[in-house]
Coordinates of C-alpha atoms and ligand atoms in Angstrom, one line a residue:
M17 CA 0.0 0.0 0.0
Q18 CA 1.2 3.5 -0.8
T19 CA 2.2 5.6 2.3
H20 CA 1.3 9.3 2.4
E21 CA 2.6 12.3 4.3
P22 CA 0.0 13.6 6.9
I23 CA -2.1 16.4 5.6
K24 CA -1.6 19.9 7.1
F25 CA -3.8 23.0 7.1
L26 CA -2.7 26.6 7.6
I27 CA -5.5 28.6 9.2
F28 CA -5.4 32.3 9.9
D29 CA -7.7 35.2 10.5
A30 CA -7.2 38.5 8.6
S31 CA -7.7 40.9 11.5
L32 CA -5.0 42.6 13.5
R33 CA -7.1 43.6 16.5
T34 CA -7.4 41.8 19.8
G35 CA -10.9 40.4 20.4
S36 CA -11.4 39.8 16.6
L37 CA -14.5 37.9 15.7
N38 CA -12.6 36.4 12.8
D39 CA -9.9 35.3 15.2
R40 CA -12.7 33.4 17.0
L41 CA -14.1 31.9 13.9
A42 CA -10.6 30.8 12.7
S43 CA -10.0 29.2 16.1
L44 CA -13.3 27.3 15.8
A45 CA -12.2 26.1 12.3
A46 CA -8.8 25.1 13.7
V47 CA -10.4 23.0 16.5
T48 CA -12.9 21.5 14.0
V49 CA -10.0 20.4 11.7
A50 CA -7.8 19.2 14.5
E51 CA -10.6 17.2 16.1
R52 CA -10.8 15.3 12.8
G53 CA -7.2 14.3 13.0
V54 CA -5.5 16.7 10.7
S55 CA -2.6 18.8 11.8
V56 CA -3.1 22.6 11.9
D57 CA -0.7 25.5 11.7
R58 CA -2.7 28.3 13.3
A59 CA -1.5 31.8 12.5
R60 CA -2.7 35.4 12.9
M61 CA -2.6 38.3 10.5
M62 CA 0.0 40.0 12.6
D63 CA 2.4 37.2 11.7
F64 CA 2.1 38.2 8.0
D65 CA 1.7 42.0 8.4
C66 CA 3.9 43.9 5.8
P67 CA 4.7 47.5 5.0
S68 CA 2.7 48.9 2.0
Y69 CA 3.9 47.3 -1.2
D70 CA 6.5 49.4 -2.9
D71 CA 8.5 48.2 -5.9
D72 CA 11.4 50.4 -4.8
V73 CA 11.5 48.8 -1.4
E74 CA 11.3 45.4 -2.9
K75 CA 14.2 46.1 -5.2
S76 CA 16.3 47.6 -2.3
D77 CA 15.3 45.3 0.6
G78 CA 13.6 42.3 -0.9
S79 CA 10.4 40.8 0.6
P80 CA 9.4 41.7 4.2
A81 CA 9.5 39.1 6.9
G82 CA 5.6 38.9 7.0
A83 CA 5.5 37.9 3.3
E84 CA 8.3 35.4 3.7
Q85 CA 6.4 33.9 6.7
L86 CA 3.2 33.4 4.8
R87 CA 5.1 32.0 1.8
E88 CA 6.9 29.4 4.0
R89 CA 3.9 28.4 6.0
L90 CA 1.6 28.2 2.9
A91 CA 4.3 26.1 1.1
A92 CA 4.4 23.7 4.0
A93 CA 0.6 23.3 4.0
D94 CA -1.7 21.3 1.8
A95 CA -4.6 23.7 2.2
F96 CA -5.4 27.1 3.8
V97 CA -8.4 28.5 5.6
I98 CA -8.7 32.3 5.9
S99 CA -11.3 34.0 8.1
A100 CA -11.5 37.6 6.8
P101 CA -13.4 40.6 8.0
E102 CA -15.4 42.6 5.4
Y103 CA -14.3 46.2 5.0
N104 CA -16.4 48.4 2.8
A105 CA -17.8 45.3 1.0
S106 CA -14.3 44.1 0.2
M107 CA -11.3 42.5 1.9
P108 CA -9.1 44.3 4.4
G109 CA -6.3 46.2 2.8
V110 CA -3.8 44.5 5.2
L111 CA -4.6 41.1 3.7
K112 CA -4.5 42.3 0.0
N113 CA -1.2 44.0 0.7
T114 CA 0.3 40.8 2.1
I115 CA -1.1 38.8 -0.9
D116 CA 0.5 41.3 -3.3
W117 CA 3.9 40.9 -1.5
V118 CA 3.7 37.1 -1.5
S119 CA 2.7 37.1 -5.2
R120 CA 6.1 38.6 -6.0
I121 CA 8.1 35.7 -4.5
A122 CA 8.8 32.9 -7.1
P123 CA 7.5 30.3 -7.0
Q124 CA 4.4 31.9 -5.5
P125 CA 2.8 29.5 -3.0
F126 CA -0.9 30.0 -3.8
N127 CA -0.6 28.2 -7.1
G128 CA -2.5 24.9 -6.9
K129 CA -3.3 25.2 -3.2
Q130 CA -6.7 24.4 -1.9
G131 CA -8.4 27.2 0.0
L132 CA -11.6 27.8 2.1
L133 CA -12.9 31.2 2.9
L134 CA -14.7 32.2 6.1
S135 CA -15.9 35.5 7.4
A136 CA -17.5 36.9 10.6
S137 CA -19.2 40.3 11.0
P138 CA -21.7 41.9 13.3
S139 CA -23.8 42.6 10.2
M140 CA -26.7 40.5 8.9
V141 CA -24.7 39.4 5.8
G142 CA -21.7 38.2 7.8
G143 CA -19.0 39.7 5.6
N144 CA -19.8 37.5 2.6
R145 CA -19.3 40.3 0.0
G146 CA -15.7 40.6 1.2
L147 CA -15.1 36.9 0.4
W148 CA -16.2 37.4 -3.2
A149 CA -13.6 40.1 -3.5
L150 CA -10.9 37.9 -1.8
R151 CA -11.6 35.1 -4.3
V152 CA -10.4 37.2 -7.2
P153 CA -6.7 37.6 -6.3
L154 CA -6.5 34.1 -4.9
E155 CA -7.9 32.5 -8.0
H156 CA -5.8 34.7 -10.2
L157 CA -2.8 33.3 -8.3
G158 CA -3.9 29.7 -9.1
A159 CA -5.5 28.8 -5.7
R160 CA -8.4 26.4 -5.9
V161 CA -10.9 28.3 -3.8
Y162 CA -13.6 26.0 -2.5
P163 CA -17.0 26.9 -4.0
D164 CA -18.8 27.0 -0.6
M165 CA -18.0 29.8 1.9
F166 CA -19.1 30.3 5.4
S167 CA -20.1 33.8 6.6
L168 CA -21.2 34.2 10.2
A169 CA -23.8 37.0 10.6
Q170 CA -24.3 38.8 13.9
A171 CA -21.0 37.3 15.0
H172 CA -20.7 39.4 18.1
Q173 CA -23.5 37.3 19.7
A174 CA -23.0 34.0 17.8
F175 CA -20.5 32.2 20.0
D176 CA -21.1 30.3 23.2
G177 CA -18.8 30.2 26.2
T178 CA -16.8 27.4 24.7
G179 CA -16.0 29.1 21.4
R180 CA -18.6 27.1 19.4
L181 CA -21.6 28.5 17.7
A182 CA -24.5 28.9 20.1
N183 CA -27.1 28.0 17.4
A184 CA -26.8 24.2 17.1
Q185 CA -28.0 24.1 13.5
L186 CA -25.4 26.7 12.5
Q187 CA -22.7 24.9 14.3
Q188 CA -23.6 21.7 12.4
R189 CA -23.6 23.6 9.1
F190 CA -20.2 25.0 10.0
E191 CA -18.8 21.5 10.8
R192 CA -20.2 20.1 7.6
T193 CA -18.6 22.9 5.5
I194 CA -15.2 22.1 7.1
E195 CA -15.7 18.4 6.7
C196 CA -16.6 18.6 3.0
F197 CA -13.6 20.8 2.4
M198 CA -11.3 18.4 4.3
E199 CA -12.6 15.5 2.1
L200 CA -11.8 17.5 -1.1
V201 CA -8.3 18.4 0.2
E202 CA -7.7 14.7 1.1
A203 CA -8.8 13.6 -2.4
A204 CA -6.9 16.4 -4.2
T205 CA -3.7 15.7 -2.2
R206 CA -3.8 11.9 -2.5
Y207 CA -5.1 11.7 -6.0
P208 CA -4.2 14.8 -7.9
T209 CA -6.0 14.9 -11.3
L210 CA -5.4 18.4 -12.5
K211 CA -2.1 19.8 -13.5
K212 CA -2.3 23.5 -13.6
Q213 CA -0.1 26.2 -15.0
W214 CA -0.2 29.7 -13.6
V215 CA 0.9 32.3 -16.1
E216 CA 1.5 35.9 -15.4
F217 CA 1.9 38.8 -17.8
L218 CA 2.9 37.1 -21.0
G219 CA 4.9 39.7 -22.8
E220 CA 5.5 39.9 -26.5
R221 CA 9.2 39.3 -26.1
P222 CA 10.6 36.3 -24.2
D223 CA 11.8 37.7 -20.9
P224 CA 12.1 35.7 -17.7
L225 CA 11.4 38.9 -15.7
I226 CA 7.9 39.3 -17.1
D227 CA 7.0 35.8 -18.4
R228 CA 6.4 33.9 -15.2
V229 CA 5.0 30.5 -15.8
E230 CA 4.8 28.1 -12.9
A231 CA 3.6 24.5 -13.2
T232 CA 2.1 22.7 -10.2
P233 CA 3.7 19.3 -10.2
M234 CA 1.4 16.3 -9.9
G235 CA 1.1 15.2 -6.3
G236 CA 1.1 18.6 -4.7
A237 CA 2.0 22.3 -5.0
Ligands
FMN310 C1 -13.0 50.3 7.8 C2 -14.1 49.3 8.2 C3 -15.1 49.0 7.2 C4 -16.1 48.1 7.5 N1 -16.9 47.7 6.6 C5 -17.8 46.7 6.8 C6 -18.6 46.2 5.8 O1 -18.6 46.6 4.6 N2 -19.4 45.1 6.1 C7 -19.5 44.6 7.4 O2 -20.3 43.7 7.6 N3 -18.8 45.1 8.4 C8 -17.9 46.1 8.1 N4 -17.1 46.6 9.1 C9 -17.3 46.1 10.5 C10 -16.5 44.8 10.7 O3 -17.2 43.7 10.1 C11 -16.3 44.6 12.2 O4 -15.5 45.7 12.7 C12 -15.7 43.3 12.5 O5 -15.8 43.0 13.8 C13 -14.2 43.2 12.0 O6 -13.7 42.0 12.1 P1 -12.8 41.5 13.3 O7 -13.8 41.5 14.5 O8 -12.4 40.1 13.0 O9 -11.7 42.5 13.5 C14 -16.1 47.5 8.8 C15 -15.2 47.9 9.8 C16 -14.2 48.8 9.5 C17 -13.2 49.2 10.5

């Protein structure tokens, strides 16, 4: 029988503040994954925080530590889960800024990686519009973003004292979403069927600086 490496998830929230609702939802996701026997690398946005992207700074200083951290921890994982706040119907700038920095490191680690998006907000829509915006750069970078997303509405009053969702039906739906994603990650990691190429800015002249083509090898990113 073929032996396989254990599957590993990177899970982080995209909020810098203490008391973040998305931190709580990311923690619940981490517990849910770990309870099902999969190893979790739990991170926070502050681990990946970067100065505003600046091409001059990149040329003089290279990538900031936060971007390198995310690249390394993504590369070491089979899948990622992000719980992101919604700011003005989009994703927080701090998250987009880090994604932009990480996208500059070759090979960029989002290519071919399985991802699940969560959000928590005090509003009635739970931050779901922000996740549609977050999909765009992630899918552009070749991540396989899971079709279902979980957005927790009225999140400020949704958790019980143990960190689970007080509404039993909602808790069950959350667990099912995570389980279905875990099954897909298991299948995609063990039995890769799709070989994908990520292509950036195909120029008219052959030039390694602008013609970035990264192939995801069969069997993982
Ligand atoms: C600049 C800014 C814009 C916001 N825009 C939205 C929004 O469009 N939709 C929404 O549901 N909540 C919005 N909020 C409220 C956040 O959802 C709320 O602050 C949430 O608790 C942030 O996530 P966190 O608790 O994980 O930090 C906004 C908050 C800030 C600071």
